[in-house]
Amino acid sequence: MRTITLGLLGLGTVGSGVVKLLQAQQTKLEQTAQVHFHLKRVAVAHLAKHRNDPLPSGTTLTDNIDDVLNDQDIQVVIETMGTVNLARDVIKKAIYRGKSVITANKDLLATDGPQLAELARFRHVDFMYEASVAGGIPILRVLSNSLVTDQINQITGIINGTANYILTAMSSAGLSYQDALAEAQEKGYAEPDPTNDVKGIDTANKLSILSQFSFGRALDPHQLTVTGIDQVCKQQLAAASQLGYAVKLLAIARRKGDCIFTFVGPALLPQTAQLAQIAGVQNAIEVNSNALGTTVYTGPGAGAEPTANSILSDLVAVADHIMNFDCGKEFNGYHNHLTTNSINDLPQAYLAVAKQAPPVDLAWQKTSTNNDRWAGITPTLSTTEAAALQKQCDYPLLPIANSWSL
């Protein structure tokens, strides 16, 4: 049986998960891929911290990344460091030295993914990143393989577990944003600095990748209109629930002709919608396409073993390409020249929450009142009308998902 030699960069949560799953599923992997995977070197930042970590027999631990990059036996490098600048430099070096690369680094992919993919194609090696979006959900392979003959119209995702956990805690337990965030941090679901998660930055980065696979057009996350959940309050969530809705941090990309309309921010979904049922740290992605209609893919969006499982699925694909001398094809070769617009600029309906009913003449779809709050669902409003209404409300307007006029 042929051996494929691996190098691993990083031995944190994801890297440890890769090692554990690689050992636990060794027999199945060999039977499936018809190769033996030999993990030759693992590079870490601090040797002392990992000296007692369980590694496969014959694996060398090093604190020098070049030991991995310069090893001519290593054919595949798995990057799990979680940085951006260092990871970019290391991945480029690995590709230039003829090594295929697997990564879960969605922040890097959102900014440099197309360039790295092109470099890998030029050097005739593979560049895979299934685990970069929604952790254990194999959504990128579904989009690039299973739905390759279908026309995708819209993709909608709950793709940040931290934000979804906070909104779930606020809605189900009536916690304030700060208390829900503190609970998420205590349970390890939120980083000490949660900025990327709660501000929608992480979600925007992942939407960029999803758009590339769905429509052939990667998005520049820095050019997207992005709203986080840090300004959402429990009064809004309670009002939404009373009116039959749930609030979720959504990533939406909709194709219309030669344009992609995008949205990243908190929005209302009917409580009967499947995405509205996604609770805690779970992720879900809804795909609307011509052939299949609406399909929904759910599962853990992070964690050691779910992410490692996606990384190893990439490894099996790379192994097949190495065995058949077929490396260098793009993970997703679909490309389109499409323009982008923001859904925020379109007429749509909103949830308005105030201490008393705003003195405006609107054909409200629904209204509710409790002891300290009035709430209503507006008809479709232009951005100018919405801005005028906002001045009369005590809380930010929240859009109703898919109510926009296109």
PDB file of C-alpha atoms in Angstrom, residues 121-394:
ATOM      1  CA  ARG A 121      -3.152  25.547  -9.770  1.00  0.00           C
ATOM      2  CA  PHE A 122       0.000  27.060 -11.271  1.00  0.00           C
ATOM      3  CA  ARG A 123       2.211  24.801  -9.130  1.00  0.00           C
ATOM      4  CA  HIS A 124       0.067  21.692  -9.831  1.00  0.00           C
ATOM      5  CA  VAL A 125      -0.822  21.008  -6.204  1.00  0.00           C
ATOM      6  CA  ASP A 126      -4.125  20.923  -4.354  1.00  0.00           C
ATOM      7  CA  PHE A 127      -5.506  23.642  -2.074  1.00  0.00           C
ATOM      8  CA  MET A 128      -8.513  22.432  -0.044  1.00  0.00           C
ATOM      9  CA  TYR A 129     -10.551  24.160   2.662  1.00  0.00           C
ATOM     10  CA  GLU A 130     -13.850  22.348   3.318  1.00  0.00           C
ATOM     11  CA  ALA A 131     -13.601  23.062   7.063  1.00  0.00           C
ATOM     12  CA  SER A 132     -13.432  26.840   6.577  1.00  0.00           C
ATOM     13  CA  VAL A 133     -17.232  27.237   6.538  1.00  0.00           C
ATOM     14  CA  ALA A 134     -19.609  25.668   9.065  1.00  0.00           C
ATOM     15  CA  GLY A 135     -17.025  23.313  10.569  1.00  0.00           C
ATOM     16  CA  GLY A 136     -18.427  19.812  10.298  1.00  0.00           C
ATOM     17  CA  ILE A 137     -21.042  20.511   7.613  1.00  0.00           C
ATOM     18  CA  PRO A 138     -19.601  19.445   4.220  1.00  0.00           C
ATOM     19  CA  ILE A 139     -21.320  22.356   2.502  1.00  0.00           C
ATOM     20  CA  LEU A 140     -18.527  23.319   0.085  1.00  0.00           C
ATOM     21  CA  ARG A 141     -18.316  19.815  -1.351  1.00  0.00           C
ATOM     22  CA  VAL A 142     -22.113  19.733  -1.651  1.00  0.00           C
ATOM     23  CA  LEU A 143     -22.054  22.994  -3.592  1.00  0.00           C
ATOM     24  CA  SER A 144     -19.125  22.090  -5.834  1.00  0.00           C
ATOM     25  CA  ASN A 145     -20.007  18.436  -6.455  1.00  0.00           C
ATOM     26  CA  SER A 146     -23.575  17.456  -5.582  1.00  0.00           C
ATOM     27  CA  LEU A 147     -25.149  20.680  -6.874  1.00  0.00           C
ATOM     28  CA  VAL A 148     -22.781  21.292  -9.765  1.00  0.00           C
ATOM     29  CA  THR A 149     -25.563  20.827 -12.348  1.00  0.00           C
ATOM     30  CA  ASP A 150     -28.133  22.872 -10.430  1.00  0.00           C
ATOM     31  CA  GLN A 151     -28.624  26.636 -10.571  1.00  0.00           C
ATOM     32  CA  ILE A 152     -28.466  28.158  -7.111  1.00  0.00           C
ATOM     33  CA  ASN A 153     -30.636  31.206  -6.572  1.00  0.00           C
ATOM     34  CA  GLN A 154     -30.030  32.015  -2.917  1.00  0.00           C
ATOM     35  CA  ILE A 155     -27.956  30.793  -0.014  1.00  0.00           C
ATOM     36  CA  THR A 156     -28.860  31.704   3.567  1.00  0.00           C
ATOM     37  CA  GLY A 157     -26.731  30.730   6.522  1.00  0.00           C
ATOM     38  CA  ILE A 158     -26.521  30.747  10.295  1.00  0.00           C
ATOM     39  CA  ILE A 159     -22.773  30.257  10.241  1.00  0.00           C
ATOM     40  CA  ASN A 160     -21.473  31.680  13.503  1.00  0.00           C
ATOM     41  CA  GLY A 161     -22.094  29.481  16.535  1.00  0.00           C
ATOM     42  CA  THR A 162     -21.072  32.137  19.055  1.00  0.00           C
ATOM     43  CA  ALA A 163     -23.620  34.649  17.793  1.00  0.00           C
ATOM     44  CA  ASN A 164     -26.325  32.018  17.548  1.00  0.00           C
ATOM     45  CA  TYR A 165     -25.666  30.869  21.110  1.00  0.00           C
ATOM     46  CA  ILE A 166     -25.930  34.433  22.413  1.00  0.00           C
ATOM     47  CA  LEU A 167     -29.193  35.126  20.567  1.00  0.00           C
ATOM     48  CA  THR A 168     -30.626  31.796  21.745  1.00  0.00           C
ATOM     49  CA  ALA A 169     -29.737  32.569  25.368  1.00  0.00           C
ATOM     50  CA  MET A 170     -31.206  36.047  25.123  1.00  0.00           C
ATOM     51  CA  SER A 171     -34.426  34.727  23.582  1.00  0.00           C
ATOM     52  CA  SER A 172     -34.984  31.581  25.663  1.00  0.00           C
ATOM     53  CA  ALA A 173     -33.736  32.823  29.044  1.00  0.00           C
ATOM     54  CA  GLY A 174     -34.418  36.550  28.695  1.00  0.00           C
ATOM     55  CA  LEU A 175     -30.747  37.414  29.279  1.00  0.00           C
ATOM     56  CA  SER A 176     -29.258  40.742  28.331  1.00  0.00           C
ATOM     57  CA  TYR A 177     -26.670  40.777  25.561  1.00  0.00           C
ATOM     58  CA  GLN A 178     -23.842  41.251  28.060  1.00  0.00           C
ATOM     59  CA  ASP A 179     -25.027  38.410  30.301  1.00  0.00           C
ATOM     60  CA  ALA A 180     -25.487  36.067  27.338  1.00  0.00           C
ATOM     61  CA  LEU A 181     -22.008  36.932  26.060  1.00  0.00           C
ATOM     62  CA  ALA A 182     -20.500  36.304  29.499  1.00  0.00           C
ATOM     63  CA  GLU A 183     -22.240  32.908  29.629  1.00  0.00           C
ATOM     64  CA  ALA A 184     -20.913  32.020  26.180  1.00  0.00           C
ATOM     65  CA  GLN A 185     -17.385  32.970  27.228  1.00  0.00           C
ATOM     66  CA  GLU A 186     -17.676  30.964  30.456  1.00  0.00           C
ATOM     67  CA  LYS A 187     -18.682  27.868  28.464  1.00  0.00           C
ATOM     68  CA  GLY A 188     -15.911  28.361  25.928  1.00  0.00           C
ATOM     69  CA  TYR A 189     -18.256  29.240  23.063  1.00  0.00           C
ATOM     70  CA  ALA A 190     -16.948  32.813  22.764  1.00  0.00           C
ATOM     71  CA  GLU A 191     -13.393  34.133  22.665  1.00  0.00           C
ATOM     72  CA  PRO A 192     -12.120  36.587  25.298  1.00  0.00           C
ATOM     73  CA  ASP A 193     -12.236  39.123  22.446  1.00  0.00           C
ATOM     74  CA  PRO A 194     -15.481  38.222  20.643  1.00  0.00           C
ATOM     75  CA  THR A 195     -15.332  41.088  18.133  1.00  0.00           C
ATOM     76  CA  ASN A 196     -15.167  39.012  14.950  1.00  0.00           C
ATOM     77  CA  ASP A 197     -18.109  36.863  16.032  1.00  0.00           C
ATOM     78  CA  VAL A 198     -20.499  39.436  17.469  1.00  0.00           C
ATOM     79  CA  LYS A 199     -19.758  42.156  14.902  1.00  0.00           C
ATOM     80  CA  GLY A 200     -20.554  39.842  11.970  1.00  0.00           C
ATOM     81  CA  ILE A 201     -16.994  39.856  10.607  1.00  0.00           C
ATOM     82  CA  ASP A 202     -16.581  36.086  10.800  1.00  0.00           C
ATOM     83  CA  THR A 203     -19.978  35.615   9.144  1.00  0.00           C
ATOM     84  CA  ALA A 204     -19.044  37.983   6.307  1.00  0.00           C
ATOM     85  CA  ASN A 205     -15.798  36.099   5.702  1.00  0.00           C
ATOM     86  CA  LYS A 206     -17.654  32.800   5.411  1.00  0.00           C
ATOM     87  CA  LEU A 207     -20.308  34.303   3.134  1.00  0.00           C
ATOM     88  CA  SER A 208     -17.520  35.331   0.762  1.00  0.00           C
ATOM     89  CA  ILE A 209     -16.479  31.690   0.416  1.00  0.00           C
ATOM     90  CA  LEU A 210     -20.060  30.439   0.081  1.00  0.00           C
ATOM     91  CA  SER A 211     -20.693  32.963  -2.694  1.00  0.00           C
ATOM     92  CA  GLN A 212     -17.673  31.711  -4.626  1.00  0.00           C
ATOM     93  CA  PHE A 213     -18.981  28.152  -4.533  1.00  0.00           C
ATOM     94  CA  SER A 214     -22.625  29.092  -5.152  1.00  0.00           C
ATOM     95  CA  PHE A 215     -22.281  31.773  -7.813  1.00  0.00           C
ATOM     96  CA  GLY A 216     -18.663  31.717  -8.967  1.00  0.00           C
ATOM     97  CA  ARG A 217     -18.010  35.127  -7.431  1.00  0.00           C
ATOM     98  CA  ALA A 218     -15.995  35.562  -4.239  1.00  0.00           C
ATOM     99  CA  LEU A 219     -17.050  38.598  -2.226  1.00  0.00           C
ATOM    100  CA  ASP A 220     -14.742  41.161  -0.690  1.00  0.00           C
ATOM    101  CA  PRO A 221     -15.860  41.055   2.977  1.00  0.00           C
ATOM    102  CA  HIS A 222     -14.507  44.573   3.493  1.00  0.00           C
ATOM    103  CA  GLN A 223     -16.987  45.908   0.933  1.00  0.00           C
ATOM    104  CA  LEU A 224     -20.047  44.223   2.425  1.00  0.00           C
ATOM    105  CA  THR A 225     -22.556  46.038   4.614  1.00  0.00           C
ATOM    106  CA  VAL A 226     -22.233  44.151   7.887  1.00  0.00           C
ATOM    107  CA  THR A 227     -24.220  44.514  11.113  1.00  0.00           C
ATOM    108  CA  GLY A 228     -23.455  42.552  14.256  1.00  0.00           C
ATOM    109  CA  ILE A 229     -25.605  41.386  17.153  1.00  0.00           C
ATOM    110  CA  ASP A 230     -23.998  43.580  19.796  1.00  0.00           C
ATOM    111  CA  GLN A 231     -26.788  46.161  19.525  1.00  0.00           C
ATOM    112  CA  VAL A 232     -29.636  43.640  19.700  1.00  0.00           C
ATOM    113  CA  CYS A 233     -31.514  43.773  23.016  1.00  0.00           C
ATOM    114  CA  LYS A 234     -33.819  41.376  24.830  1.00  0.00           C
ATOM    115  CA  GLN A 235     -36.776  43.742  24.278  1.00  0.00           C
ATOM    116  CA  GLN A 236     -36.443  43.249  20.521  1.00  0.00           C
ATOM    117  CA  LEU A 237     -36.197  39.483  20.888  1.00  0.00           C
ATOM    118  CA  ALA A 238     -39.224  39.361  23.169  1.00  0.00           C
ATOM    119  CA  ALA A 239     -41.227  41.523  20.753  1.00  0.00           C
ATOM    120  CA  ALA A 240     -40.217  39.366  17.796  1.00  0.00           C
ATOM    121  CA  SER A 241     -41.248  36.209  19.651  1.00  0.00           C
ATOM    122  CA  GLN A 242     -44.618  37.691  20.594  1.00  0.00           C
ATOM    123  CA  LEU A 243     -45.244  38.499  16.931  1.00  0.00           C
ATOM    124  CA  GLY A 244     -44.274  34.991  15.772  1.00  0.00           C
ATOM    125  CA  TYR A 245     -40.656  35.522  14.737  1.00  0.00           C
ATOM    126  CA  ALA A 246     -37.127  34.552  15.802  1.00  0.00           C
ATOM    127  CA  VAL A 247     -34.057  36.779  15.442  1.00  0.00           C
ATOM    128  CA  LYS A 248     -30.962  35.211  13.864  1.00  0.00           C
ATOM    129  CA  LEU A 249     -27.629  36.511  12.591  1.00  0.00           C
ATOM    130  CA  LEU A 250     -27.995  35.694   8.909  1.00  0.00           C
ATOM    131  CA  ALA A 251     -25.646  35.605   5.947  1.00  0.00           C
ATOM    132  CA  ILE A 252     -27.560  35.886   2.675  1.00  0.00           C
ATOM    133  CA  ALA A 253     -26.442  35.958  -0.943  1.00  0.00           C
ATOM    134  CA  ARG A 254     -29.087  36.111  -3.671  1.00  0.00           C
ATOM    135  CA  ARG A 255     -28.378  36.079  -7.394  1.00  0.00           C
ATOM    136  CA  LYS A 256     -30.572  38.116  -9.688  1.00  0.00           C
ATOM    137  CA  GLY A 257     -29.375  38.294 -13.269  1.00  0.00           C
ATOM    138  CA  ASP A 258     -25.765  39.439 -13.246  1.00  0.00           C
ATOM    139  CA  CYS A 259     -25.872  40.782  -9.701  1.00  0.00           C
ATOM    140  CA  ILE A 260     -25.470  39.254  -6.239  1.00  0.00           C
ATOM    141  CA  PHE A 261     -27.441  40.897  -3.444  1.00  0.00           C
ATOM    142  CA  THR A 262     -25.890  40.358   0.000  1.00  0.00           C
ATOM    143  CA  PHE A 263     -26.886  40.711   3.627  1.00  0.00           C
ATOM    144  CA  VAL A 264     -25.015  40.096   6.889  1.00  0.00           C
ATOM    145  CA  GLY A 265     -26.810  41.014  10.088  1.00  0.00           C
ATOM    146  CA  PRO A 266     -29.582  40.162  12.552  1.00  0.00           C
ATOM    147  CA  ALA A 267     -32.945  39.620  10.890  1.00  0.00           C
ATOM    148  CA  LEU A 268     -36.333  38.087  11.666  1.00  0.00           C
ATOM    149  CA  LEU A 269     -37.470  34.668  10.476  1.00  0.00           C
ATOM    150  CA  PRO A 270     -40.942  33.191  11.025  1.00  0.00           C
ATOM    151  CA  GLN A 271     -40.821  30.795  13.982  1.00  0.00           C
ATOM    152  CA  THR A 272     -42.065  28.065  11.644  1.00  0.00           C
ATOM    153  CA  ALA A 273     -39.016  28.407   9.372  1.00  0.00           C
ATOM    154  CA  GLN A 274     -36.452  25.617   9.646  1.00  0.00           C
ATOM    155  CA  LEU A 275     -33.579  28.050  10.203  1.00  0.00           C
ATOM    156  CA  ALA A 276     -35.496  29.611  13.109  1.00  0.00           C
ATOM    157  CA  GLN A 277     -35.210  26.269  14.942  1.00  0.00           C
ATOM    158  CA  ILE A 278     -31.399  26.295  14.925  1.00  0.00           C
ATOM    159  CA  ALA A 279     -30.367  26.837  18.542  1.00  0.00           C
ATOM    160  CA  GLY A 280     -27.161  27.256  20.505  1.00  0.00           C
ATOM    161  CA  VAL A 281     -23.858  26.803  18.698  1.00  0.00           C
ATOM    162  CA  GLN A 282     -25.344  24.837  15.819  1.00  0.00           C
ATOM    163  CA  ASN A 283     -24.929  26.058  12.233  1.00  0.00           C
ATOM    164  CA  ALA A 284     -27.291  25.711   9.292  1.00  0.00           C
ATOM    165  CA  ILE A 285     -27.200  26.608   5.613  1.00  0.00           C
ATOM    166  CA  GLU A 286     -30.287  26.822   3.425  1.00  0.00           C
ATOM    167  CA  VAL A 287     -29.844  26.541  -0.339  1.00  0.00           C
ATOM    168  CA  ASN A 288     -32.547  27.521  -2.796  1.00  0.00           C
ATOM    169  CA  SER A 289     -31.964  26.095  -6.272  1.00  0.00           C
ATOM    170  CA  ASN A 290     -33.922  25.363  -9.421  1.00  0.00           C
ATOM    171  CA  ALA A 291     -33.741  21.574  -9.388  1.00  0.00           C
ATOM    172  CA  LEU A 292     -34.019  20.836  -5.667  1.00  0.00           C
ATOM    173  CA  GLY A 293     -36.009  23.796  -4.400  1.00  0.00           C
ATOM    174  CA  THR A 294     -35.037  24.394  -0.783  1.00  0.00           C
ATOM    175  CA  THR A 295     -32.551  22.145   1.012  1.00  0.00           C
ATOM    176  CA  VAL A 296     -31.123  22.712   4.498  1.00  0.00           C
ATOM    177  CA  TYR A 297     -27.815  21.417   5.882  1.00  0.00           C
ATOM    178  CA  THR A 298     -27.311  21.535   9.646  1.00  0.00           C
ATOM    179  CA  GLY A 299     -24.649  20.454  12.097  1.00  0.00           C
ATOM    180  CA  PRO A 300     -21.871  21.636  14.406  1.00  0.00           C
ATOM    181  CA  GLY A 301     -20.119  24.710  13.110  1.00  0.00           C
ATOM    182  CA  ALA A 302     -16.958  24.278  15.142  1.00  0.00           C
ATOM    183  CA  GLY A 303     -15.199  21.926  17.541  1.00  0.00           C
ATOM    184  CA  ALA A 304     -12.229  19.607  17.309  1.00  0.00           C
ATOM    185  CA  GLU A 305     -13.723  16.485  15.764  1.00  0.00           C
ATOM    186  CA  PRO A 306     -16.339  18.090  13.450  1.00  0.00           C
ATOM    187  CA  THR A 307     -13.695  20.382  11.941  1.00  0.00           C
ATOM    188  CA  ALA A 308     -11.127  17.589  11.809  1.00  0.00           C
ATOM    189  CA  ASN A 309     -13.644  15.402   9.982  1.00  0.00           C
ATOM    190  CA  SER A 310     -13.938  17.996   7.213  1.00  0.00           C
ATOM    191  CA  ILE A 311     -10.151  18.323   7.046  1.00  0.00           C
ATOM    192  CA  LEU A 312      -9.750  14.574   6.648  1.00  0.00           C
ATOM    193  CA  SER A 313     -12.388  14.498   3.915  1.00  0.00           C
ATOM    194  CA  ASP A 314     -10.159  16.973   2.082  1.00  0.00           C
ATOM    195  CA  LEU A 315      -7.205  14.698   2.768  1.00  0.00           C
ATOM    196  CA  VAL A 316      -8.930  11.734   1.127  1.00  0.00           C
ATOM    197  CA  ALA A 317      -9.670  13.890  -1.939  1.00  0.00           C
ATOM    198  CA  VAL A 318      -6.039  15.073  -2.105  1.00  0.00           C
ATOM    199  CA  ALA A 319      -4.790  11.498  -1.739  1.00  0.00           C
ATOM    200  CA  ASP A 320      -6.899  10.430  -4.703  1.00  0.00           C
ATOM    201  CA  HIS A 321      -5.456  13.260  -6.792  1.00  0.00           C
ATOM    202  CA  ILE A 322      -1.889  12.361  -5.792  1.00  0.00           C
ATOM    203  CA  MET A 323      -2.437   8.697  -6.632  1.00  0.00           C
ATOM    204  CA  ASN A 324      -3.867   9.591 -10.036  1.00  0.00           C
ATOM    205  CA  PHE A 325      -1.361  12.376 -10.823  1.00  0.00           C
ATOM    206  CA  ASP A 326      -4.284  14.806 -10.969  1.00  0.00           C
ATOM    207  CA  CYS A 327      -3.300  17.538  -8.519  1.00  0.00           C
ATOM    208  CA  GLY A 328      -3.722  21.215  -9.364  1.00  0.00           C
ATOM    209  CA  LYS A 329      -7.423  21.427 -10.089  1.00  0.00           C
ATOM    210  CA  GLU A 330      -9.209  24.166  -8.178  1.00  0.00           C
ATOM    211  CA  PHE A 331     -11.427  23.043  -5.299  1.00  0.00           C
ATOM    212  CA  ASN A 332     -14.067  25.131  -7.025  1.00  0.00           C
ATOM    213  CA  GLY A 333     -13.459  26.096 -10.634  1.00  0.00           C
ATOM    214  CA  TYR A 334     -16.710  28.004 -11.072  1.00  0.00           C
ATOM    215  CA  HIS A 335     -16.126  31.678 -11.961  1.00  0.00           C
ATOM    216  CA  ASN A 336     -18.509  34.475 -12.911  1.00  0.00           C
ATOM    217  CA  HIS A 337     -18.123  38.214 -13.394  1.00  0.00           C
ATOM    218  CA  LEU A 338     -21.016  39.428 -11.268  1.00  0.00           C
ATOM    219  CA  THR A 339     -21.607  42.785  -9.598  1.00  0.00           C
ATOM    220  CA  THR A 340     -22.712  43.076  -5.972  1.00  0.00           C
ATOM    221  CA  ASN A 341     -25.328  45.138  -4.147  1.00  0.00           C
ATOM    222  CA  SER A 342     -26.539  45.310  -0.568  1.00  0.00           C
ATOM    223  CA  ILE A 343     -29.956  44.010   0.418  1.00  0.00           C
ATOM    224  CA  ASN A 344     -29.972  46.815   3.007  1.00  0.00           C
ATOM    225  CA  ASP A 345     -30.590  49.261   0.153  1.00  0.00           C
ATOM    226  CA  LEU A 346     -33.749  47.479  -0.998  1.00  0.00           C
ATOM    227  CA  PRO A 347     -37.331  48.162   0.142  1.00  0.00           C
ATOM    228  CA  GLN A 348     -38.288  45.645   2.848  1.00  0.00           C
ATOM    229  CA  ALA A 349     -40.349  45.158   6.016  1.00  0.00           C
ATOM    230  CA  TYR A 350     -39.026  45.703   9.538  1.00  0.00           C
ATOM    231  CA  LEU A 351     -39.664  45.051  13.193  1.00  0.00           C
ATOM    232  CA  ALA A 352     -40.151  48.390  14.974  1.00  0.00           C
ATOM    233  CA  VAL A 353     -39.952  48.528  18.773  1.00  0.00           C
ATOM    234  CA  ALA A 354     -40.717  51.621  20.831  1.00  0.00           C
ATOM    235  CA  LYS A 355     -42.012  52.609  24.249  1.00  0.00           C
ATOM    236  CA  GLN A 356     -45.209  53.755  22.569  1.00  0.00           C
ATOM    237  CA  ALA A 357     -46.718  53.464  19.077  1.00  0.00           C
ATOM    238  CA  PRO A 358     -44.934  55.787  16.631  1.00  0.00           C
ATOM    239  CA  PRO A 359     -47.214  58.553  15.301  1.00  0.00           C
ATOM    240  CA  VAL A 360     -46.924  57.432  11.677  1.00  0.00           C
ATOM    241  CA  ASP A 361     -49.633  56.350   9.296  1.00  0.00           C
ATOM    242  CA  LEU A 362     -48.600  52.837   8.249  1.00  0.00           C
ATOM    243  CA  ALA A 363     -50.562  49.731   7.343  1.00  0.00           C
ATOM    244  CA  TRP A 364     -48.896  47.668  10.062  1.00  0.00           C
ATOM    245  CA  GLN A 365     -48.879  43.921   9.344  1.00  0.00           C
ATOM    246  CA  LYS A 366     -48.901  43.000  13.051  1.00  0.00           C
ATOM    247  CA  THR A 367     -48.647  44.874  16.332  1.00  0.00           C
ATOM    248  CA  SER A 368     -48.319  43.935  19.981  1.00  0.00           C
ATOM    249  CA  THR A 369     -48.186  45.755  23.293  1.00  0.00           C
ATOM    250  CA  ASN A 370     -47.008  44.802  26.757  1.00  0.00           C
ATOM    251  CA  ASN A 371     -46.389  46.832  29.906  1.00  0.00           C
ATOM    252  CA  ASP A 372     -43.306  48.675  28.680  1.00  0.00           C
ATOM    253  CA  ARG A 373     -43.103  48.142  24.964  1.00  0.00           C
ATOM    254  CA  TRP A 374     -44.975  48.555  21.709  1.00  0.00           C
ATOM    255  CA  ALA A 375     -43.918  46.560  18.653  1.00  0.00           C
ATOM    256  CA  GLY A 376     -45.042  46.262  15.066  1.00  0.00           C
ATOM    257  CA  ILE A 377     -44.159  44.685  11.732  1.00  0.00           C
ATOM    258  CA  THR A 378     -44.109  47.325   9.023  1.00  0.00           C
ATOM    259  CA  PRO A 379     -45.263  46.996   5.436  1.00  0.00           C
ATOM    260  CA  THR A 380     -42.516  47.182   2.809  1.00  0.00           C
ATOM    261  CA  LEU A 381     -40.644  50.456   3.315  1.00  0.00           C
ATOM    262  CA  SER A 382     -38.066  52.260   1.224  1.00  0.00           C
ATOM    263  CA  THR A 383     -34.776  53.116   2.899  1.00  0.00           C
ATOM    264  CA  THR A 384     -35.951  56.732   3.225  1.00  0.00           C
ATOM    265  CA  GLU A 385     -39.198  55.668   4.880  1.00  0.00           C
ATOM    266  CA  ALA A 386     -37.317  53.308   7.174  1.00  0.00           C
ATOM    267  CA  ALA A 387     -34.901  56.063   8.203  1.00  0.00           C
ATOM    268  CA  ALA A 388     -37.817  58.356   9.065  1.00  0.00           C
ATOM    269  CA  LEU A 389     -39.481  55.639  11.151  1.00  0.00           C
ATOM    270  CA  GLN A 390     -36.224  54.837  12.921  1.00  0.00           C
ATOM    271  CA  LYS A 391     -36.138  58.341  14.390  1.00  0.00           C
ATOM    272  CA  GLN A 392     -39.415  57.595  16.216  1.00  0.00           C
ATOM    273  CA  CYS A 393     -38.328  54.227  17.648  1.00  0.00           C
ATOM    274  CA  ASP A 394     -36.346  53.493  20.788  1.00  0.00           C
TER     275      ASP A 394
END
